[in-house]
Short mmCIF file of C-alpha atoms in Angstrom, two decimals:
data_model
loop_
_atom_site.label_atom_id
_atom_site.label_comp_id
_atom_site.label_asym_id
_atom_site.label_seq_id
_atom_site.Cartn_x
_atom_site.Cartn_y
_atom_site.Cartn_z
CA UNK A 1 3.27 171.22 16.08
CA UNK A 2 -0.23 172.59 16.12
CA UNK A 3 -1.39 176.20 16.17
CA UNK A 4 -4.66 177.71 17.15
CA UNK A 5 -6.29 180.83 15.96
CA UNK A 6 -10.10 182.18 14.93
CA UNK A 7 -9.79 182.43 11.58
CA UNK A 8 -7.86 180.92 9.08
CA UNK A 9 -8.04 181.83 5.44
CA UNK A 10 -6.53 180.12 2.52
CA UNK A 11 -5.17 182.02 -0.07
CA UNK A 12 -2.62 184.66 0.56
CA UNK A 13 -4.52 186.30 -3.11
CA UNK A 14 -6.24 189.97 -2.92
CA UNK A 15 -8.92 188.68 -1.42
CA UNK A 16 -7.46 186.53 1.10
CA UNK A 17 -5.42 189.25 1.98
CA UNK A 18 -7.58 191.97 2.38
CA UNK A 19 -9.94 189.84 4.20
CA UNK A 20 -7.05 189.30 6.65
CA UNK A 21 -6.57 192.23 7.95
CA UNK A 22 -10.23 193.79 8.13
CA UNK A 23 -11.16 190.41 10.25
CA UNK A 24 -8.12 191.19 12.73
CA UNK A 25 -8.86 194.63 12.85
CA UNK A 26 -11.97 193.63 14.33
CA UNK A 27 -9.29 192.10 17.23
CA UNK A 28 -9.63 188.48 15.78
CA UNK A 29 -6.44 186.16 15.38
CA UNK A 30 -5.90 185.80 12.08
CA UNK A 31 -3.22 183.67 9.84
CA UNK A 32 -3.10 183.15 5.93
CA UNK A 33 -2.04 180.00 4.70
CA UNK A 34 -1.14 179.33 0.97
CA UNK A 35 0.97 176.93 -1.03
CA UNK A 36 2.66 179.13 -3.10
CA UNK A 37 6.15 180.89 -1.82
CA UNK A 38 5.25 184.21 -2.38
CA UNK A 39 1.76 186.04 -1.52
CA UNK A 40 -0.02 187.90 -4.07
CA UNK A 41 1.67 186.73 -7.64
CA UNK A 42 -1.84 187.53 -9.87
CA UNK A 43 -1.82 190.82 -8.23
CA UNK A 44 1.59 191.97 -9.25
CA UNK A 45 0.96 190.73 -12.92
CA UNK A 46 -2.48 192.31 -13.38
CA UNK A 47 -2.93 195.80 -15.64
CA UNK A 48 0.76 194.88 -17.23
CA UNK A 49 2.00 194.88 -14.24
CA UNK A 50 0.13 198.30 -13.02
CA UNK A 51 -3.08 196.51 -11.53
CA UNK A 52 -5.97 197.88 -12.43
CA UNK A 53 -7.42 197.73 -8.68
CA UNK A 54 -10.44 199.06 -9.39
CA UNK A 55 -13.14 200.70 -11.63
CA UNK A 56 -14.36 204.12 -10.78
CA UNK A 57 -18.31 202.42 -11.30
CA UNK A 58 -19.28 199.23 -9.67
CA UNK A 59 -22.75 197.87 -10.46
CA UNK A 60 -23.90 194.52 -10.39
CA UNK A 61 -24.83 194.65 -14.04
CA UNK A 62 -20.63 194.11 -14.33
CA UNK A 63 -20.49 190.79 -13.26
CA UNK A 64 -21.61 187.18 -14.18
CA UNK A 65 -23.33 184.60 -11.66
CA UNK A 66 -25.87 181.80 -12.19
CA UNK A 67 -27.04 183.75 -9.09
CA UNK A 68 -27.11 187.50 -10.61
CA UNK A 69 -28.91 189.15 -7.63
CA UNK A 70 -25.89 187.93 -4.88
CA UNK A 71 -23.41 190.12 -5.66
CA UNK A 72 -25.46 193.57 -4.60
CA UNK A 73 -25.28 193.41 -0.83
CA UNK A 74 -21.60 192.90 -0.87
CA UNK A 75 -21.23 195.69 -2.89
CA UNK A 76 -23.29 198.02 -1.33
CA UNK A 77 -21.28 197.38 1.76
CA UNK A 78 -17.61 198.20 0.34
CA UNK A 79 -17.12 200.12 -2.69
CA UNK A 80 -15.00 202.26 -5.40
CA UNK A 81 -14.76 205.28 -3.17
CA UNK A 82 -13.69 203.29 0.17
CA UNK A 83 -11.27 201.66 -1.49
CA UNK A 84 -9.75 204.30 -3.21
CA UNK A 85 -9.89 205.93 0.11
CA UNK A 86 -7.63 203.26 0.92
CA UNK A 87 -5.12 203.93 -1.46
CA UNK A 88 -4.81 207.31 -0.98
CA UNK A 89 -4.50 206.87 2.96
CA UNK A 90 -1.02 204.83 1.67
CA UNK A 91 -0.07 207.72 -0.54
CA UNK A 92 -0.18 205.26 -3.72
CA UNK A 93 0.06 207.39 -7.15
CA UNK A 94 -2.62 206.40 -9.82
CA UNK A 95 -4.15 207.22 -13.38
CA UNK A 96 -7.73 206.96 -14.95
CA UNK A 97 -7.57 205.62 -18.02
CA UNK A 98 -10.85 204.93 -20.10
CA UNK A 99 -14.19 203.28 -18.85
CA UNK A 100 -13.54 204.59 -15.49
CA UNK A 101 -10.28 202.04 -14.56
CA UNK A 102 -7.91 202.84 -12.28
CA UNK A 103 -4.04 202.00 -12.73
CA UNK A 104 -1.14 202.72 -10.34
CA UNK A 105 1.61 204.82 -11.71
CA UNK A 106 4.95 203.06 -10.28
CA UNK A 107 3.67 199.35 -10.19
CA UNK A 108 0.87 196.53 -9.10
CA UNK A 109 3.75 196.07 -6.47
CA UNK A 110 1.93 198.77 -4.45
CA UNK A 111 -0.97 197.52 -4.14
CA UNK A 112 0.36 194.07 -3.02
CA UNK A 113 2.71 196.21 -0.02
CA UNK A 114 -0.13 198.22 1.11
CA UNK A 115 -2.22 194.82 1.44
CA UNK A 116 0.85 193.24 3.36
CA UNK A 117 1.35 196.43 5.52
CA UNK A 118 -2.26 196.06 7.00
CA UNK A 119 -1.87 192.93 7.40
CA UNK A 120 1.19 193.51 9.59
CA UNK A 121 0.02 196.16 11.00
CA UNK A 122 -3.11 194.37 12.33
CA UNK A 123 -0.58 191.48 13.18
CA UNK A 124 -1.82 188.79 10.55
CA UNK A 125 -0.13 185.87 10.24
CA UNK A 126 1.20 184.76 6.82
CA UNK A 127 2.39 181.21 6.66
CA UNK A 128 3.56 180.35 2.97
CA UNK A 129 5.12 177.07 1.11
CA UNK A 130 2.21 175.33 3.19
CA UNK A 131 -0.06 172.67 1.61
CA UNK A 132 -3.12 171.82 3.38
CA UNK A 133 -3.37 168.11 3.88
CA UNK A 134 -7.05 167.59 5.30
CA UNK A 135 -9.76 169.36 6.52
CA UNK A 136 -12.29 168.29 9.05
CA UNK A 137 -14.89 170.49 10.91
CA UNK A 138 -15.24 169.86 14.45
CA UNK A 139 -17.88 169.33 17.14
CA UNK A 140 -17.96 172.86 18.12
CA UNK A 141 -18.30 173.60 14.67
CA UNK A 142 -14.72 174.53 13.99
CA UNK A 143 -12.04 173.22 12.19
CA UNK A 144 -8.75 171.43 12.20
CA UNK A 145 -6.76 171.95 9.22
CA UNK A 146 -3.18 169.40 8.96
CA UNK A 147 -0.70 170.56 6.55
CA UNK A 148 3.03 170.09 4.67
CA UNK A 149 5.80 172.48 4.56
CA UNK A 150 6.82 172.34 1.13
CA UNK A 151 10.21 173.18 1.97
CA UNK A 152 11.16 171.30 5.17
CA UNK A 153 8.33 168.55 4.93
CA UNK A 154 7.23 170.03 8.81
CA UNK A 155 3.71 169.10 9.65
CA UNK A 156 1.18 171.16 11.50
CA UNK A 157 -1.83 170.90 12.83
CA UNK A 158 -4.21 174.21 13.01
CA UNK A 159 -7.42 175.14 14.91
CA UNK A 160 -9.71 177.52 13.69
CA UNK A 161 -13.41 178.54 14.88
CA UNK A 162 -13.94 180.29 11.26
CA UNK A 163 -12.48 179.43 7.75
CA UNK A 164 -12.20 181.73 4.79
CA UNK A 165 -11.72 179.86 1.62
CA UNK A 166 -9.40 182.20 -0.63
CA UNK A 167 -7.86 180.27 -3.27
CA UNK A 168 -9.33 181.80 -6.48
CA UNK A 169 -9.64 179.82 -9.53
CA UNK A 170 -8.36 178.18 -12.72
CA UNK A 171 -7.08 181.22 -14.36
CA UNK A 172 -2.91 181.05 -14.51
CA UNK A 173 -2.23 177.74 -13.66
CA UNK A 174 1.59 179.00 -13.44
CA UNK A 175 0.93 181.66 -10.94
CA UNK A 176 -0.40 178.74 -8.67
CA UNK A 177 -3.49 178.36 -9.18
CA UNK A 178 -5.66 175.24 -8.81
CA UNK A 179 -9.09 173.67 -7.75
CA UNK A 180 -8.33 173.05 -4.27
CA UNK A 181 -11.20 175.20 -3.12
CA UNK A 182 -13.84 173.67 -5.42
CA UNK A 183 -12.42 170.25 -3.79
CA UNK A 184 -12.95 171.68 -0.25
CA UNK A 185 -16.62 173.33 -0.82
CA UNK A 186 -17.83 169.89 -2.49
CA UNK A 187 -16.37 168.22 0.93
CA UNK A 188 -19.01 170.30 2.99
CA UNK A 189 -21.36 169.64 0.28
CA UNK A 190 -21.66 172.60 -2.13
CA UNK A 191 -22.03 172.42 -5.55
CA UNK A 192 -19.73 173.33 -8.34
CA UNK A 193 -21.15 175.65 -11.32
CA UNK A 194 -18.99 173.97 -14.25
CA UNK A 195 -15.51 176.03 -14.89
CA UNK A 196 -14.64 177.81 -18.02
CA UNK A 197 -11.79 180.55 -19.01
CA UNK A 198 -13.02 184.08 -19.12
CA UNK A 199 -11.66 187.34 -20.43
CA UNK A 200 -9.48 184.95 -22.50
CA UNK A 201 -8.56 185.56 -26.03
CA UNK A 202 -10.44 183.36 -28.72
CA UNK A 203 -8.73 180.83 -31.48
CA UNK A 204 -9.69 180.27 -34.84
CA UNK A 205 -8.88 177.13 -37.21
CA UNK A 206 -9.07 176.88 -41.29
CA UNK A 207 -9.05 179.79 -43.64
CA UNK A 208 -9.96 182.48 -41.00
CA UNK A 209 -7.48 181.70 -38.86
CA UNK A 210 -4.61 182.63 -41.48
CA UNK A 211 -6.31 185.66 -42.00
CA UNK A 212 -6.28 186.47 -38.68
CA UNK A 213 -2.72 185.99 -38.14
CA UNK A 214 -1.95 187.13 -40.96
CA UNK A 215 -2.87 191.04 -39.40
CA UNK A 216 -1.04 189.63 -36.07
CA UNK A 217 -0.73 193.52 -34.30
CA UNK A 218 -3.23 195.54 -35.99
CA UNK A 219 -6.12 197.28 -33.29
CA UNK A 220 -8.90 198.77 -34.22
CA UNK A 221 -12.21 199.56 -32.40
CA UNK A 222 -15.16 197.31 -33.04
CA UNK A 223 -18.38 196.50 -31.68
CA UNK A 224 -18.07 193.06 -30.75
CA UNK A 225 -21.37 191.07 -30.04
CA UNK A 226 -23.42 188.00 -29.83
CA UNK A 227 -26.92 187.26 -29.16
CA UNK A 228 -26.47 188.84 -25.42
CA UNK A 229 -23.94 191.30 -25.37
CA UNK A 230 -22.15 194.01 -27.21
CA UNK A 231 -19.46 195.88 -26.57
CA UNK A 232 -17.40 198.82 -28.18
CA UNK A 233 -13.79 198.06 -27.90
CA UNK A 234 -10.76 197.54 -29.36
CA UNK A 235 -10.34 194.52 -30.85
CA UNK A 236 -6.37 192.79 -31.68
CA UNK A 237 -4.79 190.23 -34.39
CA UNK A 238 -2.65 187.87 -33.10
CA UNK A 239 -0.57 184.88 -34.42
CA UNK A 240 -2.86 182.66 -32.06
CA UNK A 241 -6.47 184.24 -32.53
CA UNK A 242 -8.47 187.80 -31.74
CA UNK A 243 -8.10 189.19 -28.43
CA UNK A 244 -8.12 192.62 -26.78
CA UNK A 245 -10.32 194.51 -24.79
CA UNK A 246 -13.49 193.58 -27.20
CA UNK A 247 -12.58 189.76 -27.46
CA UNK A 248 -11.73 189.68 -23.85
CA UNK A 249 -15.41 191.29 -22.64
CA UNK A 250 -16.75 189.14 -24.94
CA UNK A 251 -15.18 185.87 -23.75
CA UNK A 252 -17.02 185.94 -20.48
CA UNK A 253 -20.63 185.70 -22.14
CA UNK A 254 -19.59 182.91 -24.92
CA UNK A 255 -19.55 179.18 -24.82
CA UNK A 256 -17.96 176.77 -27.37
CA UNK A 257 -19.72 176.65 -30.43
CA UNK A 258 -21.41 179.55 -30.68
CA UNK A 259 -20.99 182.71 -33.14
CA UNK A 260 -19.89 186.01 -32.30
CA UNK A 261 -20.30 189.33 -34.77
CA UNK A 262 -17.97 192.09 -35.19
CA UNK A 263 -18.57 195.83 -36.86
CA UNK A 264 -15.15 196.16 -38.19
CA UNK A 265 -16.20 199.56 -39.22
CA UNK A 266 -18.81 201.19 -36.53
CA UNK A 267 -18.46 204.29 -37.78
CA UNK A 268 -19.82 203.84 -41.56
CA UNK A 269 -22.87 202.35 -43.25
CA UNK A 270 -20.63 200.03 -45.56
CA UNK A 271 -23.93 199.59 -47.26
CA UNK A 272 -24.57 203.47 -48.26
CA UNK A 273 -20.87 203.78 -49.12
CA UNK A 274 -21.07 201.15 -51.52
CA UNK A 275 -24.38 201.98 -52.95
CA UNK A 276 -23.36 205.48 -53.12
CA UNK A 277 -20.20 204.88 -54.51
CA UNK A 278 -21.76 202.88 -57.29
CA UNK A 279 -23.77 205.81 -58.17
CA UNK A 280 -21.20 208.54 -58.25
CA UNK A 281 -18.07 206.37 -59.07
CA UNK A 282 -19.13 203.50 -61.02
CA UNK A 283 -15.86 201.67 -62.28
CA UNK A 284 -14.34 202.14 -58.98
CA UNK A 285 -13.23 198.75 -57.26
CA UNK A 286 -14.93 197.64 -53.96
CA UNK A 287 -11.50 198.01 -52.22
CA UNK A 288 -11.22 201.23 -53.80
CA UNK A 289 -14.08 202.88 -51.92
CA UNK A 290 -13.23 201.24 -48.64
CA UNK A 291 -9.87 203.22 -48.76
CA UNK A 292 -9.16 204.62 -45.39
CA UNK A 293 -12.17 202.86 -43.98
CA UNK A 294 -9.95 199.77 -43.02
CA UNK A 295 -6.46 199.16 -42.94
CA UNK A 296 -5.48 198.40 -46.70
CA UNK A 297 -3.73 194.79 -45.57
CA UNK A 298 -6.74 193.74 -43.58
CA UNK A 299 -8.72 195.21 -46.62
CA UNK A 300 -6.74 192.76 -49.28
CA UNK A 301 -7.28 189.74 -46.46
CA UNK A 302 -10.99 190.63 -46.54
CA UNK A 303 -11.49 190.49 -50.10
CA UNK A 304 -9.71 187.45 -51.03
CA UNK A 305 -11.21 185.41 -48.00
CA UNK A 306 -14.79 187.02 -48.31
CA UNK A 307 -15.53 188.58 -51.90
CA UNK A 308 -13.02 187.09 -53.91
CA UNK A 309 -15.05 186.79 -56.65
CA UNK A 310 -16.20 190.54 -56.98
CA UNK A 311 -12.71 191.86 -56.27
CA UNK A 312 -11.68 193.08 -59.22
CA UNK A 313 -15.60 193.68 -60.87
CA UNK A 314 -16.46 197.75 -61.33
CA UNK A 315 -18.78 198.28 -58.88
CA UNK A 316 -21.42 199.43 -61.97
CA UNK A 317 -21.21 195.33 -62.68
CA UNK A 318 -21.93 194.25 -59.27
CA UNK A 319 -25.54 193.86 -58.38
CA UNK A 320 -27.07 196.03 -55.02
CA UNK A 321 -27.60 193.13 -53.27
CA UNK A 322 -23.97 191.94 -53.64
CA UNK A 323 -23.02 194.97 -52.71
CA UNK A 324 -25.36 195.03 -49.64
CA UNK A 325 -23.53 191.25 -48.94
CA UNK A 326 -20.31 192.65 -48.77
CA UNK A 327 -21.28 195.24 -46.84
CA UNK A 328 -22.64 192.89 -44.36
CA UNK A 329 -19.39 190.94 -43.85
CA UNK A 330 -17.86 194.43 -42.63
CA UNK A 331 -20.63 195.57 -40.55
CA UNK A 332 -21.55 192.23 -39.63
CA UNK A 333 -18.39 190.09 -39.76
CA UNK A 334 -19.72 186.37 -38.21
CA UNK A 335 -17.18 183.93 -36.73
CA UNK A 336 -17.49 181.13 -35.35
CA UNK A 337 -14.26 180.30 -32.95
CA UNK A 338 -12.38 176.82 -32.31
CA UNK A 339 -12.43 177.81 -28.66
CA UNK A 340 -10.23 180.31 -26.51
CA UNK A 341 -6.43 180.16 -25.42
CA UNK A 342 -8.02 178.92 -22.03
CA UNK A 343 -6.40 178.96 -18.47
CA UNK A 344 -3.06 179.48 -19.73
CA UNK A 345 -3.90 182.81 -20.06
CA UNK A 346 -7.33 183.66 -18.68
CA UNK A 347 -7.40 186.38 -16.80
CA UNK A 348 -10.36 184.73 -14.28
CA UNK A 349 -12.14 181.76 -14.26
CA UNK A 350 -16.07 181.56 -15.27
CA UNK A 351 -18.02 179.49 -12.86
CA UNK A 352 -17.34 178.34 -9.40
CA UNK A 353 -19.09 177.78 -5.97
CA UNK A 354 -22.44 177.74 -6.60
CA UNK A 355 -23.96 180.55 -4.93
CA UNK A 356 -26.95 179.80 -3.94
CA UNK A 357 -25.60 177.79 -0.92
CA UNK A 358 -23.73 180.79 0.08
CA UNK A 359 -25.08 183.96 2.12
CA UNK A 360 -24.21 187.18 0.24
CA UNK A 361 -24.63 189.47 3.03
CA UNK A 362 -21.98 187.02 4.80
CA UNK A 363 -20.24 184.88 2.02
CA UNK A 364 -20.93 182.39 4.56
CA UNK A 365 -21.59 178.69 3.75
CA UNK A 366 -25.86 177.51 4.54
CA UNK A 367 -24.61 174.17 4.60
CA UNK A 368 -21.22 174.66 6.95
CA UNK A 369 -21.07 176.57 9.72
CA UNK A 370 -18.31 179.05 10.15
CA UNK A 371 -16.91 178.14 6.61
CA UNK A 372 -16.70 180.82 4.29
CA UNK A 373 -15.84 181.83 0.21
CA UNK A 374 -14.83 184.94 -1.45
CA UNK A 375 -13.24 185.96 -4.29
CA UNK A 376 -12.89 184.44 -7.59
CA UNK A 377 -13.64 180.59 -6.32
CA UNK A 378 -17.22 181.71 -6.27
CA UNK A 379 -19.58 181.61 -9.53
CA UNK A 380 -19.11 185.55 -9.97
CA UNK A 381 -17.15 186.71 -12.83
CA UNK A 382 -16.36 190.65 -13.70
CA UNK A 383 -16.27 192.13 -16.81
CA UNK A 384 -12.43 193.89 -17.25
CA UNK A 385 -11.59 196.69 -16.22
CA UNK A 386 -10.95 196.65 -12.05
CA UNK A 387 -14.39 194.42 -11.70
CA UNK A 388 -12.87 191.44 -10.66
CA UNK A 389 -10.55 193.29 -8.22
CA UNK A 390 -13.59 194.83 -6.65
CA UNK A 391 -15.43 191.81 -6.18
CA UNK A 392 -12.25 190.49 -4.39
CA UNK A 393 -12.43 193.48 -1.92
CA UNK A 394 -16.03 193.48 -1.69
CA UNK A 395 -16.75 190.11 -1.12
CA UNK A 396 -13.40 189.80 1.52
CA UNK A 397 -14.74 193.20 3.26
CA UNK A 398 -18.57 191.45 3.72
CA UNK A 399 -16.66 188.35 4.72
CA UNK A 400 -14.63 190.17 7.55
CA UNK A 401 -17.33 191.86 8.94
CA UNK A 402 -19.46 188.85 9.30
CA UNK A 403 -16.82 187.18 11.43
CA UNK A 404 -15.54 190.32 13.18
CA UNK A 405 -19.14 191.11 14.74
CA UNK A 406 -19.47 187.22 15.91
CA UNK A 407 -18.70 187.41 19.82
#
């Protein structure tokens, strides 16, 4: 059996999908092939199952590339408002919560239809359960594309003039995902940036990691940092390590073996308190005048893991620049993780297509012809909060338009 169409994109993802239907809507033949048996999956899990489909500000500044400069064309093409415009068009409810993110009301499920409904509506093709085989390019500088049905073991052969390389990354591996598109852009000769999990929680080992679990549930907000970054967030125990928001931003600018710093207290000069304290309250206890500056169970873990021997000293006995040491370990809490919970549960994968080999105007290949990438199998990573999701739109909509002008 053997089909023939212009474009062929793999990855039946957000970005394969919206790609889809913006390159037919230019009048192109379009189909979508993807392995999995059901299109979308990472969508309709994302934001708790509310996708956060976008941020209300999109700058370049929110994402992470080897290449920082190639993401600003692409999003100067398609932002926030047009695809919000979008959304409204299909009468989709959503909320703003904090930093500008944007959440349906009912479910991610919406998000997922409206993509399928343009696709139909601009009569895409969606061809699922299908595992692609080989890929060759062709004299004409095409491609023919042989694949399995998973399901019925049918083969097919497919013809394309362009090919849109959707497939996303590591992130999930039980929603699908894989490295099939790293495997296809080093066949037409493009280099990999090494892989890592981002926005992923982070693990600890020894002594801190009992503390930490031992506080499994408690949030607070933090300023979470390292020697590039900070962020104010919340930050949340768990049996397995820290994550939330904080830990998660975090992730995507950390590598193994390196320290990060948190402010467990942002708000207060532990430092003054203490000194001051010390003045006006001399036999107090440290833990004492840190009441109702931290939760009193996180406060007990603290002092038996980091002061233990000044717990139970009068603060009039304890020196100023003990005090100031203390004082430092809640201000300036330094950890050194084991490593994160990786692609398990990584929300996106660090890393990818290297793209200097790409055209971001195009997100077409300089060393392939008519071969394309967008979405999270290139080296650009977004911070949380709807980033990722608009790179996926961004980077399909630049994508589309490149192949829909081509006569």
């Amino acid at each position: 059996m053997s089909h023939t169409v212009d474009t062929i994109i793999i990855g039946a993802g957000a970005s394969g999908l919206f790609c889809a239907f913006n390159v037919a809507s230019f009048g192109k033949s379009v189909l979508v092939l993807d392995h999995a048996n059901k299109a979308g999956k990472k969508i309709l899990m994302s934001g708790g199952g509310r996708c956060n489909f976008i941020n209300r500000q999109v700058e370049p500044r929110h994402f992470i590339s080897q290449n920082p400069h190639f993401v600003k064309s692409a999003l100067s093409k398609y932002g926030s408002d047009d695809f919000i415009a979008l959304v409204n068009q299909h009468h989709i409810a959503y909320h703003e919560r904090e930093h500008g993110q944007l959440f349906c009301d009912d479910s991610a499920k919406d998000i997922l239809d409206m993509l399928l409904k343009q696709c139909q509506d601009f009569g895409v093709g969606i061809h699922l359960h299908t595992v692609i085989d080989s890929i060759r390019a062709t004299d004409d500088n095409g491609f023919v594309l042989s694949t399995t049905h998973k399901k019925d073991g049918t083969t097919t052969t497919y013809q394309c003039q362009h090919l849109v390389i959707a497939t996303g990354g590591l992130s999930i591996p039980t929603l699908g995902s894989s490295g099939f598109g790293y495997q296809v852009a080093m066949q037409f000769g493009h280099t990999i940036v090494p892989t890592e999990a981002a926005l992923v929680p982070f693990t600890f080992t020894d002594a801190t990691g009992d503390l930490i679990k031992s506080q499994a549930g408690l949030s607070l907000d933090v300023i979470a940092s390292n020697d590039k970054i900070s962020f104010t967030l919340p930050l949340l125990f768990t049996h397995r390590g820290l994550s939330g928001p904080a830990m998660l931003q975090l992730s995507n600018y950390w590598h193994l073996g390196e320290s990060i710093t948190i402010n467990l207290a942002p708000q207060t000069d532990i430092a003054e308190l203490l000194l001051s304290a010390k003045k006006s309250h001399p036999k107090q206890l440290v833990r004492t005048a840190l009441a109702g500056i931290l939760p009193k169970k996180l406060l007990t873990a603290l002092e038996n893991h980091l002061w233990q021997a000044h717990k139970d000293t009068e603060l009039a006995n304890l020196k100023d620049d003990t005090l100031r040491q203390i004082a430092t370990t809640l201000n300036a809490w330094t950890l050194k993780p084991s490593g994160t919970e990786g692609y398990r549960v990584a929300e996106v994968t660090r890393g990818g297509v290297d793209t200097h080999d790409v055209s971001g105007k195009t997100m077409g290949s300089r060393l392939q012809p008519n071969l394309y990438f967008i979405g999270e199998v290139l080296d650009v990573t977004g911070w949380l909060g709807g980033y990722n999701f608009a790179w996926a739109w961004a980077s399909g909509y630049a994508c589309a338009e490149s192949i829909g002008m081509k006569w």
